[in-house]
Amino acid sequence: MDAPDFREIDKKWQDIWHRERTWQVSNNLTESGGAAYVLEMLPYTSGEPHIGHLKNYAVGDAVAHFMRRNGRRVLHPMGYDAFGLPAENHAIRTGKHPKESTDESIASFARQFREWGISIDWSRELATHQPSYYRWTQWIFLRLFEKGLAYRKNAAVKWCPKDATVLANEQVVGGRCERCGTEVEARQLEQWFFRITDYADRLLAGLHEIEWPEHVKTMQRNWIGRSEGAEVIFSCVETGEQYHVFTTRPDTLFGATFFVLAPEHPDVLRLAAGTPQEESVREYVNQALRSTNDTRGAADKPKTGVFLGRHVINPANNEHIPVYAADYVLMEYGTGAVMAVPAHDERDYAFARAFGLPITQVITPDDPDGPAAGQLPYTGAGTLRSSGEFDGLTSAAAGAAITSWLAAEGAGCQTVSYKLRDWLVSRQRYWGCPIPIVHCQSCGLVPVPDEQLPVRLPDIEDYAPKGRSPLASADDWVNVTCPACGGHARRETDTMDTFVDSSWYFLRYCDPTNTEQAWDFNALAEWMPVDQYIGGIEHAILHLLYARFLTKVLYDLGKVPVAEPFAKLFTQGMITKDGAKMSKSRGNVVSPVRIVKHYGADTARCYVLFMGPPDTGADWSDEGIEGVYRFLRRLLRLGRELAETTQAPAAGDTHQIDTGLNRKVAETIVRVTESMTQKFAFNISIAAVMELSNSVSRAQRDGASPAALRHAVATGASLLFPFAPHISSEVYELLTGRRVWEDSWPLADMTLLASETKLIVCQVNGKVRDRVEVPAGADDAVVESAARASQAVLHALSDSTLLKTVVVRDKLINFVVR
Ligand code: ANZ
Ligand code: ZN
């Protein structure tokens, strides 16, 4: 059964909003009303929108509408993340040029956003693959380049042989390409990086300034992975070369009984050369390099490794300890080398047991009866032993003392280590923003002058990946004259990671048509930061970290007025079908097109919000959506009926019924408002309006006056507007002749609510003596005086001494007496 009625109503209101540009806002500091910026993460435009997009934008739209009707001037823009691998792979699969297939995808998103009735300021629409946009992506790249924050280095990189491109560490999951699942290989390549590690501490500190879900902040903190500790220098007995290690436990230095390098460590093969172990080392390293696997550092994994036939000197006690290569040590962290303390570290312990290495306990647990006493490894703090002059010190004191001693000896220093690596931003792919640099034989790396931006992506025939950028074969494009010396030069042929494109789009929305500069500072001052950002939890780390990083860089350059881009963040939960993630391969995809066609936009929007608290996941149910559909139809029917009954005389005395209904209206306003402001509990907001509509039906049967019924239904429509904008607009217009979005958010008549009463149980020493009526929410003093007015209570209290009174709000009072 189609919803022809609903679809006509949808269209009627969408046409009005489109024609009148209802949701457009100008940059105008003089307009009254506080500016608010509500933003959903822009969609990645490869393929079609899915039901998760609908939920994301339905959440954001509800927030935007709610803020507008509470007097804010709301910026609510939309754009498309258009460059990147999925778009390019899709294009390769379908044989269409990525520009063509991306533009088709964009058109489909845009059409569906309109059909969903999302209140977007279309005058600010942008797509990251447009030269008018990526000109400024390049401009930002050059600012980083000038500051030394964009640099090139030869690096061991993760390479996806299928996509034929470099992957960021973040794009490797379980040793496989996040996109296509192919096992990743290691390669050495010259790459572009952004120096995000320079901002590690500020990215941590900034988390205190923003209202984000705690678990997202934790994910960012863990990703940055700041550890305080010491660097300790070990010298090789046989070669004299020095090796630095990072340790968080300098207090355990005397317990270091062996030394481990990551198999990828550049010195491993050289160290083993000429030893009897050389061959087995070579074998181990080769095998370790092939099996890139990010669980290899896990504590419970069986330990493998190989002796290098060399030793280093423990600077604390001058002992010669053997050197191993083992894959539980990761090249990417610290220095790629560790001092192994098997008595106090689980992985070192497992390794020592497997390889028969000595285990020296140097920390005594403080609580001798604690579970860890006498049992190794003991990883907690305690008191030092077998540590020479440091014996008897606590771990904390010893850590500091040993570090100072190392520093004095020139054998170490205090340091901080981070898990965060610099951001690898170059990709050997076609469908991305060109890096605005030329390579000149005499001048080296030369930035393309700002006035020559954008460096346009050339239109080439063969854009399939080949291991080097497809752009390298576009000769006309590649060969240029050097902007510095006028000599022959070649363009950089790598393109930028799409995460660069999406790390600043929220700035461009503030001033999207500016052709002189990326944005006008005052436009940002008006709108930034984003008051409410909304998106999927899958972006909790990368996108959000990168966007915060670029914002901080631009802030330091004086280009942006805020150091944090997103004041508040909301992450919505995923919609599943039969408990499983929706995917084409499973064939369980719920298409928003079909749902909207069948039920209309409002049913779809309300249902995805009604399924449960929007921040948690929920399973799609066909019955669930039917229920919401019936509710909206009933609301429309009520509206139409009441619009026709003009001032019909009430049957009998309606006063009582009207008051009851009016109270229900006031209550509903309070509930909807609270659930929206407090925790995005839109499911509760919608349920409250459903309840109101039931009360209306009941009151109608009981003979309530048309005026009271109209008031109730119009208010219900008004409250439902953020979720069901089309039907709400229709019903509201029928009943009031006005446009609901032009009226402010309903205010509850508190006098009605205050008159609601509660029956309070009155006890004396726990024994029930009476019940009294008080206003709901009455405070303790009111309850007590009401109770004391009861003869039965007074009688029970006589001849006794009051010790205390206990009040349970709205429920009970107990006098405790002797
Ligand atoms: C000696 C030691 C003794 C350690 C002890 C721990 C306990 P977090 O806290 O995560 O920063 N480590 C250092 N670099 C490593 C690498 N590249 N691969 C694997 N492990 C590495 O961890 C720091 C600790 O992890 C360091 O402190 C080091 O082991 C190990 F009782 O040094 B420790
Ligand atoms: Zn030159």
PDB file of N, CA and C and ligand atoms in Angstrom, residues 440 443 482 485, ligand 2:
ATOM      1  N   CYS A 440      61.910  20.462  -9.037  1.00  0.00           N
ATOM      2  CA  CYS A 440      62.843  21.100  -9.968  1.00  0.00           C
ATOM      3  C   CYS A 440      64.240  20.560  -9.690  1.00  0.00           C
ATOM      4  N   CYS A 443      66.062  23.571  -8.039  1.00  0.00           N
ATOM      5  CA  CYS A 443      65.514  24.197  -6.819  1.00  0.00           C
ATOM      6  C   CYS A 443      64.949  23.185  -5.828  1.00  0.00           C
ATOM      7  N   CYS A 482      59.599  25.594 -13.800  1.00  0.00           N
ATOM      8  CA  CYS A 482      59.728  25.800 -12.362  1.00  0.00           C
ATOM      9  C   CYS A 482      59.307  27.223 -12.014  1.00  0.00           C
ATOM     10  N   CYS A 485      62.774  29.103 -10.856  1.00  0.00           N
ATOM     11  CA  CYS A 485      63.896  29.425 -11.732  1.00  0.00           C
ATOM     12  C   CYS A 485      63.518  29.415 -13.213  1.00  0.00           C
TER      13      CYS A 485
HETATM   14 ZN    ZN B   2      63.737  25.564 -10.244  1.00  0.00          ZN
END
